[in-house]
XYZ file of C-alpha atoms in Angstrom:
541
model
C -51.836 -35.967 35.450
C -52.023 -39.422 33.871
C -52.575 -37.791 30.495
C -49.240 -35.870 30.732
C -46.235 -37.788 29.583
C -42.585 -37.294 28.950
C -40.524 -39.071 26.361
C -37.231 -40.846 25.750
C -35.664 -42.288 22.665
C -36.185 -46.016 21.949
C -32.612 -46.418 20.569
C -30.841 -47.189 23.816
C -27.637 -48.351 22.123
C -26.699 -44.794 21.234
C -27.515 -43.411 24.674
C -24.520 -42.677 26.974
C -25.087 -43.887 30.566
C -25.432 -41.028 32.970
C -26.474 -40.498 36.626
C -30.218 -41.244 37.168
C -31.086 -37.619 37.871
C -29.689 -36.434 34.506
C -31.341 -39.295 32.680
C -34.744 -38.550 34.223
C -34.358 -34.867 33.352
C -33.730 -35.838 29.704
C -36.923 -37.973 29.756
C -38.998 -34.914 30.781
C -37.856 -32.609 27.988
C -40.822 -33.138 25.708
C -43.394 -32.257 28.289
C -41.549 -29.165 29.446
C -41.074 -27.965 25.829
C -44.836 -28.136 25.286
C -45.488 -26.154 28.505
C -42.549 -23.767 28.067
C -41.949 -23.091 24.345
C -38.816 -20.974 24.951
C -36.890 -24.157 25.873
C -36.888 -25.386 22.247
C -33.487 -24.226 21.151
C -30.677 -26.772 21.060
C -28.059 -24.440 22.407
C -25.591 -24.490 25.271
C -25.422 -21.042 26.754
C -23.054 -19.486 29.185
C -25.516 -20.269 32.049
C -25.577 -24.027 31.401
C -27.054 -26.564 29.000
C -30.464 -25.933 27.619
C -32.941 -28.707 26.983
C -32.238 -31.088 24.033
C -34.472 -32.464 21.306
C -33.850 -35.103 18.694
C -35.807 -32.968 16.228
C -38.171 -35.792 15.016
C -40.816 -36.053 17.653
C -41.215 -39.749 16.723
C -40.221 -43.093 18.082
C -40.597 -42.388 21.845
C -41.918 -44.409 24.700
C -43.906 -42.689 27.418
C -43.064 -42.326 31.081
C -45.564 -40.797 33.519
C -44.164 -37.423 34.778
C -45.548 -38.045 38.255
C -42.828 -40.712 38.645
C -40.152 -37.936 38.914
C -39.121 -36.768 42.367
C -39.455 -33.209 43.594
C -35.711 -32.663 43.260
C -35.773 -33.726 39.622
C -38.728 -31.502 38.870
C -36.941 -28.562 40.506
C -33.901 -29.199 38.334
C -36.093 -29.335 35.234
C -37.738 -26.013 36.169
C -34.318 -24.461 36.683
C -33.251 -25.704 33.221
C -36.284 -23.890 31.865
C -35.155 -20.662 33.543
C -31.617 -21.035 32.136
C -32.956 -21.776 28.685
C -35.056 -18.600 28.805
C -31.854 -16.651 29.616
C -30.045 -18.313 26.724
C -32.831 -17.378 24.325
C -32.617 -13.674 25.284
C -28.855 -13.765 24.862
C -29.136 -15.361 21.437
C -31.725 -12.694 20.383
C -29.471 -9.853 21.441
C -27.697 -9.728 17.986
C -24.544 -11.309 19.320
C -23.925 -8.702 21.970
C -23.275 -11.169 24.803
C -22.113 -8.940 27.582
C -22.763 -8.832 31.335
C -25.458 -6.300 30.679
C -27.614 -5.661 27.646
C -28.264 -2.242 26.101
C -29.182 0.346 28.752
C -28.264 -2.202 31.457
C -31.176 -4.566 30.715
C -30.823 -8.124 31.959
C -33.166 -11.094 32.068
C -35.156 -10.362 35.202
C -38.085 -12.739 34.896
C -39.165 -15.824 33.132
C -42.596 -17.460 32.690
C -42.531 -19.448 35.908
C -46.186 -18.618 36.643
C -47.306 -20.734 33.686
C -45.864 -23.803 35.363
C -47.645 -23.072 38.639
C -50.980 -23.489 36.873
C -50.255 -27.101 35.827
C -51.024 -28.738 39.152
C -50.777 -28.268 42.892
C -47.597 -30.325 43.174
C -45.729 -28.183 40.594
C -46.936 -25.050 42.318
C -45.628 -26.374 45.626
C -42.210 -27.304 44.152
C -41.794 -23.884 42.554
C -42.811 -21.784 45.548
C -40.659 -23.913 47.870
C -37.543 -22.716 45.995
C -37.958 -19.050 45.122
C -34.257 -18.211 45.334
C -33.145 -21.185 43.256
C -35.630 -20.360 40.530
C -35.161 -16.650 40.854
C -38.854 -15.950 41.238
C -39.803 -12.270 40.772
C -43.021 -10.347 40.123
C -42.571 -8.256 36.975
C -44.299 -4.855 36.946
C -44.269 -3.490 33.429
C -46.515 -2.000 30.776
C -50.136 -2.934 31.364
C -49.518 -4.747 34.636
C -52.335 -4.280 37.142
C -49.823 -3.871 39.990
C -52.103 -3.711 43.005
C -54.131 -6.746 41.905
C -50.983 -8.710 40.887
C -49.281 -8.146 44.263
C -52.430 -9.420 46.007
C -52.579 -12.645 43.924
C -49.096 -13.930 44.456
C -46.787 -14.625 47.458
C -44.516 -11.816 48.709
C -41.857 -12.342 46.065
C -39.250 -9.745 44.990
C -40.594 -7.012 42.684
C -38.919 -6.029 39.401
C -40.138 -2.718 38.012
C -39.382 -2.251 34.301
C -40.845 0.595 32.208
C -38.588 1.724 29.402
C -34.866 1.635 29.332
C -34.890 -0.660 26.297
C -34.280 0.517 22.694
C -37.618 0.815 20.957
C -39.810 0.839 24.097
C -41.710 4.056 24.916
C -41.567 5.847 28.256
C -44.375 4.880 30.630
C -47.795 6.471 29.995
C -49.833 8.207 32.667
C -51.723 5.026 33.487
C -48.404 3.221 33.924
C -47.111 5.863 36.336
C -49.761 5.022 38.931
C -48.718 1.357 38.740
C -45.087 2.378 39.223
C -45.967 4.329 42.354
C -47.976 1.384 43.625
C -45.016 -0.985 43.180
C -42.604 1.456 44.856
C -44.803 1.447 47.954
C -43.206 -1.938 48.694
C -39.531 -0.907 49.127
C -38.568 -3.954 51.208
C -39.482 -6.213 48.228
C -38.305 -4.049 45.336
C -35.193 -5.708 43.852
C -34.908 -3.921 40.497
C -35.951 -0.519 39.183
C -35.651 0.310 35.501
C -37.467 3.480 34.462
C -37.576 5.851 31.538
C -38.143 8.995 33.544
C -40.643 11.543 32.222
C -41.316 14.920 33.800
C -44.656 13.895 35.296
C -43.201 10.619 36.677
C -40.332 12.585 38.142
C -42.745 14.820 40.046
C -44.564 11.780 41.429
C -41.280 10.143 42.571
C -40.200 13.327 44.288
C -43.466 13.483 46.192
C -43.244 9.801 47.237
C -42.454 9.116 50.878
C -38.751 8.298 51.016
C -37.901 4.930 52.508
C -34.788 2.707 52.399
C -34.700 -0.057 49.781
C -32.795 -2.903 51.523
C -33.406 -5.430 48.723
C -32.623 -3.208 45.721
C -29.968 -4.777 43.459
C -30.324 -2.788 40.180
C -31.304 0.875 39.801
C -31.561 2.332 36.252
C -33.002 5.714 35.377
C -33.056 7.234 31.870
C -34.274 10.731 31.120
C -37.027 10.637 28.498
C -39.021 13.722 29.413
C -38.016 15.848 26.394
C -36.947 18.636 28.688
C -34.563 19.272 31.561
C -35.322 17.374 34.764
C -34.846 18.887 38.173
C -32.197 17.435 40.379
C -33.113 14.198 42.138
C -33.796 14.764 45.844
C -30.882 14.028 48.095
C -33.104 11.665 50.146
C -33.901 9.315 47.240
C -34.133 5.734 48.407
C -33.595 7.307 51.840
C -29.853 7.211 50.960
C -29.823 3.505 51.754
C -29.434 0.691 49.204
C -26.879 -1.692 50.832
C -27.435 -4.516 48.329
C -27.210 -2.396 45.179
C -24.974 -4.008 42.545
C -25.773 -2.009 39.375
C -26.443 1.691 39.068
C -27.051 3.395 35.731
C -28.166 6.988 35.160
C -28.568 8.573 31.730
C -29.024 12.345 31.689
C -30.122 12.257 35.257
C -29.106 15.272 37.463
C -28.152 13.952 40.868
C -25.528 16.217 42.494
C -25.804 14.280 45.829
C -24.750 11.041 44.101
C -21.438 10.660 46.031
C -23.301 10.852 49.335
C -25.694 8.189 48.132
C -22.845 5.965 46.988
C -21.515 5.784 50.532
C -24.264 3.238 51.299
C -23.484 0.998 48.256
C -20.152 -0.694 49.112
C -21.137 -3.876 47.222
C -21.533 -1.982 43.871
C -20.194 -3.907 40.862
C -21.184 -1.631 37.968
C -21.546 2.140 38.077
C -22.556 3.894 34.860
C -23.243 7.655 34.717
C -23.932 8.791 31.191
C -24.426 12.340 29.931
C -24.304 13.941 33.343
C -25.947 17.332 32.958
C -24.484 20.491 34.452
C -27.203 20.494 37.128
C -25.908 17.084 38.224
C -22.278 18.125 38.702
C -20.385 16.703 41.694
C -16.775 17.271 42.579
C -14.049 14.758 41.736
C -12.911 14.684 45.393
C -16.377 13.604 46.555
C -16.579 10.988 43.865
C -13.208 9.519 44.857
C -14.277 9.431 48.497
C -17.496 7.568 47.623
C -15.510 4.986 45.534
C -13.129 4.134 48.366
C -14.127 0.947 50.040
C -15.864 -0.498 46.961
C -14.130 -3.884 46.935
C -16.251 -5.360 44.161
C -16.461 -2.519 41.618
C -15.593 -3.798 38.086
C -17.051 -1.210 35.711
C -16.977 2.559 35.996
C -18.447 5.087 33.540
C -18.157 8.815 34.296
C -19.393 10.804 31.269
C -20.380 14.482 31.387
C -22.678 16.004 28.775
C -20.696 19.251 28.305
C -17.397 20.852 29.157
C -19.153 23.216 31.578
C -18.811 20.532 34.222
C -15.289 21.229 35.486
C -13.678 21.697 38.917
C -13.682 25.228 40.236
C -10.074 24.870 41.254
C -7.343 22.249 40.852
C -6.883 20.318 44.082
C -3.644 18.952 45.460
C -3.548 15.143 44.846
C -4.072 13.198 48.014
C -1.286 10.897 49.096
C -3.859 8.296 50.065
C -5.631 6.669 47.080
C -8.800 4.649 46.906
C -7.740 1.116 45.971
C -10.099 -0.329 43.365
C -8.501 -3.778 43.070
C -11.330 -5.343 41.025
C -11.846 -2.489 38.544
C -11.221 -3.742 34.967
C -13.159 -1.189 32.802
C -13.025 2.586 33.159
C -14.633 5.052 30.773
C -14.464 8.814 31.186
C -15.782 11.806 29.148
C -15.164 15.303 30.369
C -12.457 17.956 30.851
C -8.852 16.995 31.598
C -8.835 18.843 34.973
C -11.623 16.625 36.277
C -9.957 13.455 34.943
C -6.649 14.434 36.527
C -8.282 14.858 39.957
C -10.108 11.478 39.709
C -7.158 9.368 38.509
C -4.879 11.019 41.066
C -7.110 9.602 43.790
C -7.626 6.029 42.683
C -5.405 2.971 42.153
C -6.719 0.325 39.749
C -3.947 -2.299 39.218
C -6.243 -4.774 37.369
C -7.541 -2.282 34.804
C -7.420 -3.667 31.287
C -9.799 -1.330 29.393
C -9.503 2.437 29.662
C -11.520 4.727 27.359
C -11.023 8.484 27.735
C -12.704 11.289 25.753
C -11.556 14.811 26.532
C -13.389 17.916 25.470
C -11.273 20.297 23.383
C -9.245 22.969 25.265
C -6.293 25.144 24.576
C -3.860 23.361 26.891
C -3.798 19.769 28.088
C -1.889 19.083 31.269
C -2.188 15.402 32.171
C 0.708 14.225 34.416
C -1.627 12.291 36.707
C -3.132 10.419 33.692
C 0.345 9.239 32.739
C 1.040 7.975 36.249
C -2.356 6.323 36.546
C -1.782 4.329 33.344
C 1.702 3.384 34.476
C 0.221 1.848 37.672
C -2.040 -0.470 35.612
C 0.240 -3.362 34.484
C -2.039 -4.463 31.548
C -2.065 -0.941 30.072
C 1.503 0.103 30.263
C 3.020 -2.239 27.654
C 1.274 -1.533 24.333
C 2.976 -2.534 21.092
C 0.520 -1.117 18.514
C -1.127 2.247 18.117
C -3.865 3.375 15.711
C -4.522 7.107 15.257
C -7.925 7.880 13.713
C -9.190 11.289 12.607
C -12.872 11.872 12.082
C -15.298 14.819 11.859
C -15.949 14.595 15.617
C -12.434 14.253 16.923
C -9.177 12.332 16.960
C -8.488 9.155 18.829
C -5.559 6.858 19.431
C -6.015 3.179 20.343
C -3.276 1.224 22.030
C -3.161 -2.542 22.252
C -0.762 -5.460 21.905
C 0.224 -7.147 18.663
C 0.136 -10.582 20.225
C -3.449 -10.176 21.458
C -5.383 -9.334 18.319
C -8.535 -11.122 19.567
C -8.718 -9.116 22.836
C -10.652 -5.830 23.154
C -8.695 -2.673 22.629
C -7.009 -1.791 25.921
C -6.512 1.951 25.917
C -8.366 4.610 23.900
C -7.643 8.339 24.170
C -9.932 10.718 22.235
C -10.081 14.495 21.899
C -13.386 15.955 20.739
C -12.367 18.672 18.209
C -12.975 19.049 14.527
C -10.135 20.869 12.656
C -7.361 18.517 11.772
C -4.538 20.845 12.915
C -6.152 21.060 16.377
C -6.523 17.331 16.426
C -2.896 16.619 15.589
C -1.436 19.303 17.874
C -3.695 18.305 20.825
C -2.882 14.596 20.435
C 0.825 15.389 20.092
C 0.630 17.329 23.361
C -0.854 14.343 25.221
C 1.407 11.759 23.573
C 4.524 13.708 24.558
C 3.352 13.985 28.147
C 2.900 10.239 28.169
C 6.100 9.615 26.219
C 7.154 6.626 28.364
C 3.965 4.813 27.328
C 4.185 5.622 23.602
C 7.927 4.944 23.367
C 7.080 1.183 23.548
C 4.848 1.206 20.468
C 6.316 -0.807 17.558
C 3.555 -0.379 14.964
C 1.728 2.894 14.178
C -1.235 3.377 11.822
C -2.665 6.753 10.891
C -6.038 6.973 9.259
C -8.618 9.616 8.319
C -12.193 8.624 7.737
C -13.310 11.411 5.452
C -11.605 13.545 2.728
C -10.014 16.689 4.139
C -11.425 20.141 3.455
C -9.321 23.002 2.163
C -9.021 24.458 5.664
C -7.880 21.153 7.160
C -5.291 20.742 4.394
C -3.439 23.811 5.757
C -2.016 21.883 8.707
C 1.557 22.719 9.494
C 4.533 20.412 9.460
C 5.659 21.005 13.094
C 2.483 19.506 14.432
C 3.144 16.154 12.659
C 6.798 16.055 13.731
C 5.768 16.788 17.334
C 3.258 13.931 17.137
C 5.916 11.501 15.916
C 8.466 12.543 18.550
C 7.559 10.059 21.378
C 7.265 7.052 18.981
C 10.967 6.149 19.207
C 10.438 2.347 18.881
C 8.021 2.323 15.902
C 9.399 0.037 13.175
C 6.314 0.030 10.921
C 4.234 3.124 9.899
C 1.029 2.801 7.840
C -0.656 5.980 6.528
C -4.021 6.295 4.835
C -4.507 7.870 1.371
C -6.111 11.030 2.816
C -3.197 11.793 5.132
C -0.345 10.439 2.996
C 0.643 13.817 1.405
C 0.754 15.538 4.828
C 2.869 12.895 6.502
C 5.197 12.671 3.490
C 5.688 16.430 3.441
C 6.480 16.404 7.146
C 9.047 13.602 6.746
C 10.668 15.301 3.767
C 10.973 18.507 5.819
C 12.588 16.597 8.730
C 15.237 15.278 6.287
C 16.571 18.834 5.880
C 17.397 19.026 9.550
C 20.323 16.672 10.395
C 19.822 17.228 14.094
C 16.176 16.269 14.116
C 15.648 12.528 14.635
C 12.194 11.338 13.572
C 11.066 7.730 13.960
C 14.640 6.432 14.432
C 13.648 2.736 14.502
C 11.441 2.875 11.365
C 11.993 -0.051 8.920
C 8.711 -0.075 6.912
C 6.831 2.976 5.655
C 3.600 2.122 3.829
C 1.350 4.684 2.085
C -2.051 3.500 0.886
C -1.996 6.144 -1.863
C 0.149 6.419 -4.957
C 3.871 7.121 -5.110
C 3.268 10.557 -6.688
C 0.887 11.630 -3.905
C 3.380 10.902 -1.095
C 6.998 11.211 -2.269
C 9.619 10.667 0.441
C 12.828 10.279 -1.556
C 14.690 12.944 0.413
C 13.734 11.246 3.687
C 14.831 7.859 2.415
C 18.132 9.208 1.205
C 18.840 10.856 4.531
C 18.179 7.604 6.286
C 20.609 5.727 3.981
C 23.376 8.191 4.868
C 22.912 7.656 8.562
C 23.432 4.711 10.822
C 19.707 4.097 11.157
C 18.013 0.805 10.030
C 17.334 0.179 6.336
C 13.940 1.694 5.354
C 11.485 -0.031 2.974
C 8.809 2.213 1.376
C 5.580 0.658 -0.014
C 2.577 2.120 -1.822
C -0.875 0.836 -2.615
C -3.027 -1.848 -1.023
C -0.580 -4.748 -0.962
C 0.013 -4.261 2.778
C -2.359 -2.433 4.987
C -3.315 -2.145 8.655
C -6.403 -3.531 10.330
């Protein structure tokens, strides 16, 4: 070890005095960077400071690394682990979230390289497996049985697929997956792209509890329909599970399984197939008692997944006091039964997509939003029409840097359906929309001849609940339709449309959206003075 050195700058006058442990850690940076290249970046990540470098590599004096204590070495190794996490975050194209795409997180780092340096380093590392988050990674090409025999009984992380660009496991990988799953007491993370052949092998595997499992991620990549997961998967016992993510996985017995996961923090169910349907009542029952749940995704693949009958809302609700993000995709009847059974006072992001239907009846949705304090006081609304549907986004004018708080979308294509359906929901939630002060209306694509036939009553019904809007911005595609509706409303002295409006801005030309009759009618009334603008001088975000 005498040939291994660490370095420190000669210029001591520019060095700030620090505690001896921190100073010694700084001395060891050069040696660790050579052994662990991922620690090169001069960044400070969310997990702590990474190792620093003066960038020259010159003008250093040497200190023998053996002079450092075991505690300092341990801290250095931990800095290497944190630096590896920072590198992955920086490489994720700026998407710094709790979880990466498909739920991927940094599960392992190259700690095994450090154990090959000397016996002392190996002893320090294996003496602190929890501090250094030591795990055995089973992934593509890993000879699992031989790997498990070579290392101590550390937690096992199984990762095959589930990352954009990575293929599903091959047949040779499936045998290694089964070999790793034969150690359920050590398995801490399962992340699998599930093929048909792998599904059959999992179904035939002896079912055992997984007491150490923290993350469970399954993504269907078989190219065909999978059979339903067996009800005894994981022996219905995963008490330490914190993250559960299924994508196109049929698991109708999921609510029963969730009863053993009271410490769940993140539950994401994407593209639930019809074969995986479970009732809203059973879902609400399984969520009750989850005191740490922060994120909830319930997204069905098709409108065929709907309750057989509408249930009577229970007077007793599941209190999800830590839930901050809730995303739903499905039919309104299912959503109504779910939100009627839960209370989420801390919710600050609510994203709802409803499949198209003839009638929307959502009284429970309105009450659910009203119970969430951060959602019930929006001041800005943005209505967006696209080829796939219409959405309305609600947020606050004073919080432009925060994520959008409430998004309601209806998946239908014709513009007249879009406007009438959104009008129906907005009027049922009139208390919420009556607080909006700024309204923007936008269409992404030019309208077809069929879409241009939209009637005036639909627009007027849409505007009805927006009684506090003082500024209205309309895109060029929709300007003629909105102007025609407002002009028609001016002929009815009883009809009161947008009574608080002070600014009306069309992105198109004056000839494309004339509103002289509407302006004149407003001047003759006791309503506020109305300014009308055209062009791009003022526009919404």
